[in-house]
mmCIF file of C-alpha atoms in Angstrom:
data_model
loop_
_atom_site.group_PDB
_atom_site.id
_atom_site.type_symbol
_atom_site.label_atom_id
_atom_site.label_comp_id
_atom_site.label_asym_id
_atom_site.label_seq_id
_atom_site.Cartn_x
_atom_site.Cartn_y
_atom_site.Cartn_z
ATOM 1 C CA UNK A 18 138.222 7.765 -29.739
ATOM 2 C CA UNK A 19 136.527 6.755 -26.256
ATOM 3 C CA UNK A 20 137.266 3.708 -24.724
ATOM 4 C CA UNK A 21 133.193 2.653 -25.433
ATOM 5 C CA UNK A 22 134.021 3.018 -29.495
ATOM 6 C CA UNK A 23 137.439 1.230 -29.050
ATOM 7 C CA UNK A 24 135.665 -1.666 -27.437
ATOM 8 C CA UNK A 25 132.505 -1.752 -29.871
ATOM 9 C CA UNK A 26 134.998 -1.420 -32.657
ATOM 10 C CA UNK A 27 137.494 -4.286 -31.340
ATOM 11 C CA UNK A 28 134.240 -6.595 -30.400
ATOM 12 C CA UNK A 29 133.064 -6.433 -34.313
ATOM 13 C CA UNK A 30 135.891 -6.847 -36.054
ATOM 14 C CA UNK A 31 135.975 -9.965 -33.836
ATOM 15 C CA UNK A 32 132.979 -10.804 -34.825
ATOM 16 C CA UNK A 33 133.974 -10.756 -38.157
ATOM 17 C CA UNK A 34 137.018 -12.234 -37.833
ATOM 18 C CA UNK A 35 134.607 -15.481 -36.409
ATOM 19 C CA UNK A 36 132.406 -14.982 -39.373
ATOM 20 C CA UNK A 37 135.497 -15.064 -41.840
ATOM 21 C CA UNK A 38 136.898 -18.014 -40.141
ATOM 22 C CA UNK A 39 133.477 -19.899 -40.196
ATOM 23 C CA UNK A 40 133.185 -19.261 -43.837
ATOM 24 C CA UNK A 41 136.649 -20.448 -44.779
ATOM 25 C CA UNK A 42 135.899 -23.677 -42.605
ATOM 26 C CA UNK A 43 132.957 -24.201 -44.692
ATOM 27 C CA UNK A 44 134.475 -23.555 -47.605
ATOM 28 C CA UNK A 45 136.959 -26.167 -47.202
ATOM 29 C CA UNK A 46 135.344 -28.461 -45.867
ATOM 30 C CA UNK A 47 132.592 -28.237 -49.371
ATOM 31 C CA UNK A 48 135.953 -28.179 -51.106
ATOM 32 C CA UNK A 49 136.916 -31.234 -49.739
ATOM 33 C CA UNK A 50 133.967 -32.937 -50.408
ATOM 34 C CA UNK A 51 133.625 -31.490 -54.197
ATOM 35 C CA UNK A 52 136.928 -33.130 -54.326
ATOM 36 C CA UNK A 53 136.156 -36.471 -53.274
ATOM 37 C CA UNK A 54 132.963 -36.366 -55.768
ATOM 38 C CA UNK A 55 135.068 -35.637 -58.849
ATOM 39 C CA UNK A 56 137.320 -39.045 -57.921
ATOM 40 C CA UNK A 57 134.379 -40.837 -57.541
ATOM 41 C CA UNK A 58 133.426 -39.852 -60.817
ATOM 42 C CA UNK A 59 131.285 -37.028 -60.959
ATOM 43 C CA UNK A 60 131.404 -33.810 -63.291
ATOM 44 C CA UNK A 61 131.373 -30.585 -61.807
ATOM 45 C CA UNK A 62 128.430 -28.967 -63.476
ATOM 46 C CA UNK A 63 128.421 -25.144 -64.539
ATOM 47 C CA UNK A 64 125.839 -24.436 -62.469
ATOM 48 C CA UNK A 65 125.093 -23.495 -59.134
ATOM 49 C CA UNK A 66 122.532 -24.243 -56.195
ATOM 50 C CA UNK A 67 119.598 -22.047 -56.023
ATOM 51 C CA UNK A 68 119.369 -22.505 -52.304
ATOM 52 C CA UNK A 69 123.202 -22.395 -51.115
ATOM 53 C CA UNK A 70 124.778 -21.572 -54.362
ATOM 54 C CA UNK A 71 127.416 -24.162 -54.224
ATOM 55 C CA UNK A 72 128.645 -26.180 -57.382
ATOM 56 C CA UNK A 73 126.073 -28.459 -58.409
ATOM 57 C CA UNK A 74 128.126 -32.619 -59.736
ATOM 58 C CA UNK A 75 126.298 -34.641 -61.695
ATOM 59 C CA UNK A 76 127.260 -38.474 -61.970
ATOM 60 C CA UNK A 77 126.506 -40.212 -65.439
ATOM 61 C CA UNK A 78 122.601 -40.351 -65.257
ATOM 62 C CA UNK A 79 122.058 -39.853 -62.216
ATOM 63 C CA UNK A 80 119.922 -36.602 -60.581
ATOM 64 C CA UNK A 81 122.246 -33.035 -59.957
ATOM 65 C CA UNK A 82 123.865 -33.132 -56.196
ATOM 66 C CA UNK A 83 124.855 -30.027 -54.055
ATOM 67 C CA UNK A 84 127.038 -30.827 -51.535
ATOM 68 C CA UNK A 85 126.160 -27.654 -49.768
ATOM 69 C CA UNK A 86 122.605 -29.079 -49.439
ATOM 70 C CA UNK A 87 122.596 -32.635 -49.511
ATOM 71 C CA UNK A 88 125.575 -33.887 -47.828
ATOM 72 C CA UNK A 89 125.607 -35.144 -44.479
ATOM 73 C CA UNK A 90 128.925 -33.645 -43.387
ATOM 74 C CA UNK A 91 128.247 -30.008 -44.453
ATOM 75 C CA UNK A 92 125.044 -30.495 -42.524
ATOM 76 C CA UNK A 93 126.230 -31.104 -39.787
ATOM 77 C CA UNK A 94 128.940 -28.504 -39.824
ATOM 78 C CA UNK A 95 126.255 -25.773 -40.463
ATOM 79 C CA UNK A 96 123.825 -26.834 -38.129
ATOM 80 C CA UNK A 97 126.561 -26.660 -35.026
ATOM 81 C CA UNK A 98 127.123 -23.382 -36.376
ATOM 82 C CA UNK A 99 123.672 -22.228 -35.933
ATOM 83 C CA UNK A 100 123.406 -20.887 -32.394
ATOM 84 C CA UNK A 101 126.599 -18.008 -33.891
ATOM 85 C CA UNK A 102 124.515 -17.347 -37.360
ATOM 86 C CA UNK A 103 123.650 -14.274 -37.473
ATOM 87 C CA UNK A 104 121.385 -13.787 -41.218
ATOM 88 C CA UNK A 105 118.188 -15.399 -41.667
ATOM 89 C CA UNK A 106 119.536 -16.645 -44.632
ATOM 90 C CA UNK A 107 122.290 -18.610 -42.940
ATOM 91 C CA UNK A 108 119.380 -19.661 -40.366
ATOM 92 C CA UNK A 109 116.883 -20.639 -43.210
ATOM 93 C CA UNK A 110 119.368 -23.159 -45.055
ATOM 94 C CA UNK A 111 120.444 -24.832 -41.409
ATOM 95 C CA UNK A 112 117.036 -25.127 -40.190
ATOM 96 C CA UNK A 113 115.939 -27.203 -43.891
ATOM 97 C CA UNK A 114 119.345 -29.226 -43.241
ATOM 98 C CA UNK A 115 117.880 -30.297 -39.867
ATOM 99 C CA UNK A 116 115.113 -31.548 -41.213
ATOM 100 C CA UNK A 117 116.989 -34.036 -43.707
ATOM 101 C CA UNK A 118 119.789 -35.669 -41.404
ATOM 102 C CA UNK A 119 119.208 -38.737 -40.292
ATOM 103 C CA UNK A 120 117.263 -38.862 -36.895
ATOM 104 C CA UNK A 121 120.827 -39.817 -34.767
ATOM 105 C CA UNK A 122 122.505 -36.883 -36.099
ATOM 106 C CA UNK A 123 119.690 -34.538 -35.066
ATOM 107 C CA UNK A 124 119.192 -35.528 -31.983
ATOM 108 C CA UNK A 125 123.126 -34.943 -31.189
ATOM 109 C CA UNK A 126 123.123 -31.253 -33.015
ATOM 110 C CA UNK A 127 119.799 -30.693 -30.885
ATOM 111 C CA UNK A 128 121.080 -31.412 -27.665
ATOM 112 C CA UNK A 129 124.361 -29.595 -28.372
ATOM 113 C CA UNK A 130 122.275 -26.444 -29.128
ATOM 114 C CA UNK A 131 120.101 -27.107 -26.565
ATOM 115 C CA UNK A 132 123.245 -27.317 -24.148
ATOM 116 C CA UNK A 133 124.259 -23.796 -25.400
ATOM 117 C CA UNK A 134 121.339 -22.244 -25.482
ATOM 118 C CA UNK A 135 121.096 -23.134 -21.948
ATOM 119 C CA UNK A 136 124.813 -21.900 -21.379
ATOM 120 C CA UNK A 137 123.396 -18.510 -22.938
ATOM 121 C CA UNK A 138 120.237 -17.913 -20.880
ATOM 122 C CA UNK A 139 122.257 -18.484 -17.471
ATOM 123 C CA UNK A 140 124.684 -15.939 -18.811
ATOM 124 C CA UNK A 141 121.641 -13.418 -19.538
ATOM 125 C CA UNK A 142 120.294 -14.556 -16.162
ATOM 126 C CA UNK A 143 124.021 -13.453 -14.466
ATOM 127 C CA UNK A 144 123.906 -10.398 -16.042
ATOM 128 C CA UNK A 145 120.524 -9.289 -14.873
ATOM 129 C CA UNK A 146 121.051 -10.269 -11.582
ATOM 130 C CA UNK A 147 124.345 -8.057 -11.735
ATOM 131 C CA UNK A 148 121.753 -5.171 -13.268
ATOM 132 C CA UNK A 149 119.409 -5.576 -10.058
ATOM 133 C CA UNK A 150 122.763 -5.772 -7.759
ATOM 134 C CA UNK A 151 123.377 -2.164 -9.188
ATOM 135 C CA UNK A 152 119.763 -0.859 -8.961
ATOM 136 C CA UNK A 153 119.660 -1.631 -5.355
ATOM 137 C CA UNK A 154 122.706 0.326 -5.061
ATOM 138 C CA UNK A 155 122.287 3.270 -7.205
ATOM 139 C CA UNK A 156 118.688 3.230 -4.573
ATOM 140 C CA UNK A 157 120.862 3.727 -1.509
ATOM 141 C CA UNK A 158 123.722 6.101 -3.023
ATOM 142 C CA UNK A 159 124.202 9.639 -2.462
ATOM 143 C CA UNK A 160 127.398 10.127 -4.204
ATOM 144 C CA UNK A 161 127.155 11.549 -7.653
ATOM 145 C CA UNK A 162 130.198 10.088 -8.975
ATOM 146 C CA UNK A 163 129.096 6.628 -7.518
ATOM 147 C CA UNK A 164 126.131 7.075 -9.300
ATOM 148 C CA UNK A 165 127.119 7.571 -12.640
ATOM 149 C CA UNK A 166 129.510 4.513 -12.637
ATOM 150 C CA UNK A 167 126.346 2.496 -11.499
ATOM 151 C CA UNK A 168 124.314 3.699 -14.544
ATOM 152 C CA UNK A 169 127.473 2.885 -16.761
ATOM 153 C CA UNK A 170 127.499 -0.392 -15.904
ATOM 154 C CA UNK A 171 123.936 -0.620 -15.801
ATOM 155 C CA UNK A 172 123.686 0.666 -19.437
ATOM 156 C CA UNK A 173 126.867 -1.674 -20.323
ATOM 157 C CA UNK A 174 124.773 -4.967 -18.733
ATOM 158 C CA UNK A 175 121.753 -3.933 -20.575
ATOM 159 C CA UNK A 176 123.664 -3.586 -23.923
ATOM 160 C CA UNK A 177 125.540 -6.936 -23.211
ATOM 161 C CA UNK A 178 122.460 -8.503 -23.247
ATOM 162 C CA UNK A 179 120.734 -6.639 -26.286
ATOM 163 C CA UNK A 180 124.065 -8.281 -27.906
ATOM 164 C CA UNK A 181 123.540 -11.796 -26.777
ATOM 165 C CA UNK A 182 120.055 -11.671 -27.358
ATOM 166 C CA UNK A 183 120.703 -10.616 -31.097
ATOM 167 C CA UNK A 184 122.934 -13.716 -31.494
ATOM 168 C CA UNK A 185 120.522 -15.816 -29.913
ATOM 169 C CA UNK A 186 117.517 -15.154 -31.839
#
């Protein structure tokens, strides 16, 4: 195995290893919360949310409730998250979370994305600068073995970026 496929290989099982951990944080975190319903006195229905499918409770007359939907903690927790989701899924259910916080909570998840985002694009902006460092380089080399460690690193920015970008969007 070249050292390229080692690295690829050891960056996404990290990447899963993040998703795994994500999901188990989630999990108990709606766990928690399912938990505190049922000792408030709510039934656990057998049913599940069309949108998140997470257990829908029921209280005694009172409308269904999905804590993966409508509670403000859970929100929260998957709307941080969103700048590292990677299926439009994932994406779809955070963005119509957004929306039904209350205005104070938004505006704190915002600006914490907003923060990262802008944490991101200097990163891209590093690495391109590093990518027109090596151009100018590669311009005034006439060593061959100079050369093709310029384009390797070249080709390793540009797929660095490809990456972030993918995470980003």
């Amino acid at each position: 195995m070249k050292m390229e496929e080692f690295m690829e290989e050891g960056i996404k099982l990290s990447q899963d290893d993040e998703q795994r951990r994500r999901s188990k944080k989630r999990s108990d975190l709606v766990s928690k919360k399912l938990g505190e319903l049922l000792l408030q006195g709510y039934k656990m229905l057998n049913s599940t949310c069309e949108k998140c499918d997470c257990i829908l409770m029921q209280k005694k007359n009172e409308p269904y409730y999905c804590v993966g939907c409508q509670d403000s903690e859970i929100k929260s927790f998957d709307i941080e998250m969103n700048s590292t989701l990677t299926t439009s899924k994932e994406k779809q259910i955070v963005s119509e979370n957004l929306n039904n916080l209350p205005s104070n909570f938004q505006k704190k998840i915002e600006n914490k994305v907003n923060h990262q985002n802008e944490n991101e694009n200097e990163t891209v902006n590093v690495i391109k600068d590093k990518i027109n460092w090596a151009t100018q380089q590669l311009k005034n080399s006439n060593i061959l073995r100079y050369d093709i460690e310029l384009l390797d690193y070249i080709k390793k920015c540009s797929e660095t970026i490809s990456a972030m970008n993918n995470v980003i969007n």
